[in-house]
Tab-separated table of C-alpha atoms and ligand atoms in Angstrom:
chain	number	residue	atom	x	y	z
A	295	MET	CA	-0.001	-0.002	0.004
A	296	LYS	CA	1.299	3.513	-0.859
A	297	ARG	CA	2.056	5.723	2.118
A	298	VAL	CA	1.669	9.421	2.685
A	299	LEU	CA	3.147	11.112	5.834
A	300	VAL	CA	1.586	14.202	7.383
A	301	LEU	CA	4.113	15.986	9.559
A	302	ASN	CA	3.275	18.821	11.957
A	303	GLY	CA	5.732	21.023	13.736
A	304	PRO	CA	5.814	22.856	17.079
A	305	ASN	CA	2.723	23.997	18.928
A	306	LEU	CA	0.274	22.495	16.394
A	307	ASN	CA	-0.673	19.947	19.137
A	308	LEU	CA	-2.459	23.049	20.661
A	309	LEU	CA	-4.719	23.521	17.654
A	310	GLY	CA	-8.388	24.010	18.586
A	311	THR	CA	-7.561	24.634	22.233
A	312	ARG	CA	-5.754	28.065	22.103
A	313	GLU	CA	-5.865	31.178	19.862
A	314	PRO	CA	-9.001	30.130	17.909
A	315	GLY	CA	-9.070	33.613	16.352
A	316	ILE	CA	-5.895	32.814	14.367
A	317	TYR	CA	-5.815	29.039	14.045
A	318	GLY	CA	-9.519	28.059	14.345
A	319	THR	CA	-11.340	25.587	16.543
A	320	THR	CA	-10.503	22.306	14.784
A	321	THR	CA	-8.102	20.102	16.671
A	322	LEU	CA	-5.111	18.314	15.093
A	323	ALA	CA	-6.749	14.966	15.907
A	324	GLN	CA	-9.855	16.043	13.961
A	325	ILE	CA	-7.699	17.128	11.001
A	326	ASN	CA	-5.791	13.858	11.056
A	327	ALA	CA	-8.952	11.763	11.290
A	328	LYS	CA	-10.413	13.491	8.228
A	329	LEU	CA	-7.225	13.046	6.217
A	330	THR	CA	-6.883	9.406	7.278
A	331	LYS	CA	-10.402	8.743	5.960
A	332	LEU	CA	-9.773	10.531	2.596
A	333	ALA	CA	-6.558	8.534	2.148
A	334	GLU	CA	-8.178	5.221	3.153
A	335	ASP	CA	-10.964	5.793	0.572
A	336	ALA	CA	-8.272	6.098	-2.030
A	337	GLY	CA	-6.453	2.951	-0.883
A	338	VAL	CA	-3.514	4.886	0.633
A	339	LYS	CA	-2.101	4.561	4.146
A	340	LEU	CA	-1.763	7.843	5.995
A	341	ASP	CA	0.856	8.228	8.727
A	342	THR	CA	0.722	11.263	11.024
A	343	TYR	CA	3.387	12.679	13.284
A	344	GLN	CA	3.646	15.848	15.321
A	345	SER	CA	6.638	17.034	17.323
A	346	ASN	CA	7.707	20.208	19.111
A	347	ILE	CA	11.363	19.110	18.616
A	348	GLU	CA	13.238	19.876	15.404
A	349	GLY	CA	15.493	16.784	15.549
A	350	GLU	CA	12.481	14.504	16.011
A	351	LEU	CA	10.866	15.910	12.882
A	352	ILE	CA	14.156	15.342	11.007
A	353	ASN	CA	14.372	11.764	12.238
A	354	ARG	CA	10.789	11.147	11.080
A	355	ILE	CA	11.683	12.494	7.678
A	356	HIS	CA	14.662	10.081	7.487
A	357	ALA	CA	12.382	7.195	8.584
A	358	ALA	CA	10.010	8.039	5.750
A	359	ALA	CA	12.742	7.275	3.232
A	360	ALA	CA	13.237	3.825	4.818
A	361	ASP	CA	9.576	2.974	4.859
A	362	ASN	CA	8.887	3.898	1.228
A	363	THR	CA	6.735	6.940	1.903
A	364	ALA	CA	5.592	8.344	-1.442
A	365	PHE	CA	4.637	11.861	-0.347
A	366	ILE	CA	5.199	14.151	2.665
A	367	ILE	CA	2.722	16.848	3.618
A	368	ILE	CA	4.400	19.154	6.116
A	369	ASN	CA	3.334	22.082	8.214
A	370	PRO	CA	6.717	23.006	9.740
A	371	ALA	CA	4.999	25.690	11.885
A	372	GLY	CA	7.534	28.097	13.425
A	373	TYR	CA	10.424	26.035	11.933
A	374	THR	CA	9.228	27.209	8.500
A	375	HIS	CA	11.026	30.446	9.131
A	376	THR	CA	14.146	29.177	10.849
A	377	SER	CA	15.128	25.619	9.929
A	378	VAL	CA	17.787	24.974	7.356
A	379	ALA	CA	18.065	21.487	8.977
A	380	ILE	CA	14.448	20.462	8.060
A	381	ARG	CA	15.038	21.828	4.599
A	382	ASP	CA	18.199	19.724	4.238
A	383	ALA	CA	16.420	16.614	5.487
A	384	LEU	CA	13.584	17.008	2.916
A	385	SER	CA	16.113	17.642	0.240
A	386	ALA	CA	18.213	14.588	1.235
A	387	VAL	CA	15.364	12.058	1.193
A	388	LYS	CA	14.056	13.195	-2.179
A	389	ILE	CA	10.441	12.431	-1.292
A	390	PRO	CA	8.070	14.901	-2.936
A	391	ALA	CA	6.898	17.311	-0.141
A	392	ILE	CA	4.002	19.731	-0.030
A	393	GLU	CA	4.299	22.595	2.455
A	394	VAL	CA	1.012	23.605	4.078
A	395	HIS	CA	-0.023	26.372	6.388
A	396	LEU	CA	-3.309	27.054	8.051
A	397	SER	CA	-2.866	30.846	7.815
A	398	ASN	CA	-1.736	32.872	4.858
A	399	ILE	CA	1.928	33.481	5.958
A	400	HIS	CA	2.186	36.363	3.461
A	401	THR	CA	-0.464	38.534	5.085
A	402	ARG	CA	0.982	38.339	8.607
A	403	GLU	CA	4.179	39.637	10.151
A	404	ALA	CA	6.979	40.191	7.627
A	405	PHE	CA	9.185	37.456	9.172
A	406	ARG	CA	6.588	34.860	8.269
A	407	SER	CA	6.809	35.596	4.570
A	408	HIS	CA	10.120	33.785	4.213
A	409	SER	CA	10.113	29.992	4.261
A	410	TYR	CA	13.253	27.902	4.293
A	411	ILE	CA	11.137	24.947	3.186
A	412	SER	CA	9.421	26.311	0.069
A	413	GLY	CA	12.565	26.034	-2.061
A	414	VAL	CA	12.610	22.287	-1.654
A	415	ALA	CA	8.821	21.726	-1.697
A	416	LEU	CA	6.866	20.594	-4.713
A	417	GLY	CA	4.307	23.294	-3.889
A	418	VAL	CA	2.904	25.393	-1.084
A	419	ILE	CA	-0.716	25.745	0.160
A	420	ALA	CA	-1.452	28.432	2.702
A	421	GLY	CA	-4.417	30.267	4.139
A	422	PHE	CA	-7.230	27.798	3.939
A	423	GLY	CA	-7.282	26.626	7.520
A	424	PRO	CA	-7.617	22.831	7.907
A	425	GLN	CA	-8.584	22.601	4.221
A	426	SER	CA	-4.955	23.477	3.338
A	427	TYR	CA	-4.101	19.884	4.420
A	428	GLU	CA	-7.000	18.431	2.469
A	429	LEU	CA	-6.012	20.246	-0.706
A	430	ALA	CA	-2.467	18.978	-0.340
A	431	LEU	CA	-3.663	15.435	0.191
A	432	GLN	CA	-6.042	15.679	-2.751
A	433	TYR	CA	-3.067	16.572	-4.964
A	434	ALA	CA	-0.850	13.770	-3.531
A	435	LEU	CA	-3.598	11.152	-4.010
A	436	HIS	CA	-4.234	12.386	-7.531
A	437	ARG	CA	-0.528	12.006	-8.369
A	438	LEU	CA	-0.321	8.570	-6.795
A	439	ALA	CA	-3.414	7.413	-8.740
A	440	SER	CA	-2.016	8.617	-12.054
A	441	GLN	CA	1.347	6.866	-11.261
A	442	ASP	CA	-0.620	3.619	-10.677
A	443	ALA	CA	-2.515	4.068	-13.974
A	444	LYS	CA	0.774	4.455	-15.858
A	445	SER	CA	2.478	1.503	-14.191
A	446	GLY	CA	-0.403	-0.855	-14.210
B	1046	LIG	O1	-0.270	29.004	9.583
B	1046	LIG	C1	0.365	28.011	9.887
B	1046	LIG	O2	0.014	26.887	9.663
B	1046	LIG	C2	1.743	28.234	10.577
B	1046	LIG	O3	2.642	27.230	10.120
B	1046	LIG	C3	1.467	28.072	12.054
B	1046	LIG	C4	2.681	28.391	12.893
B	1046	LIG	C5	3.316	29.743	12.546
B	1046	LIG	O4	4.520	29.927	13.263
B	1046	LIG	C6	3.615	29.848	11.042
B	1046	LIG	O5	4.111	31.115	10.787
B	1046	LIG	C7	2.311	29.603	10.213
B	1046	LIG	C8	2.345	28.428	14.371
B	1046	LIG	C9	1.689	27.156	14.891
B	1046	LIG	C10	1.224	27.461	16.296
B	1046	LIG	O6	0.018	26.731	16.481
B	1046	LIG	C11	-0.745	27.081	17.513
B	1046	LIG	C12	-1.996	26.510	17.572
B	1046	LIG	C13	-2.890	26.849	18.592
B	1046	LIG	C14	-2.495	27.762	19.521
B	1046	LIG	C15	-1.248	28.315	19.485
B	1046	LIG	C16	-0.385	27.986	18.485
């Protein structure tokens, strides 16, 4: 079975419980449950992982290369704007990655407009709340289905 990994960075474990004005009322567990169902319906296994620790996110990216993950959907959260190391990990494993953000990072503080991750991502989806993840997954599932059609 094809695998897609959804990775979430620091503080996203607080989703739905704090700052609903910026990040909404949906919890990360609710987002993950919806994505898991969408993937399952398409015959794809969804793995989810959240960490507040940069090195743990990097280790999970390395593990994805070993378990044959076909796509990574990543919200690096605050590390978007600081982490050369996460960028290097994504670049090293060569798994197509889609960067997602709940908020539109370009309409907020200036420091949020720069992402270290975008340069190694296949694409970026930002500003659609929890739907940013669904749009990214929709694209990944579409790509995986068209790969299957070509190979089979
Ligand atoms: O909009 C996004 O998805 C962000 O990646 C969220 C990050 C922020 O640093 C990025 O600039 C944009 C922050 C995640 C913090 O999540 C919280 C959730 C609930 C309560 C407090 C923080």
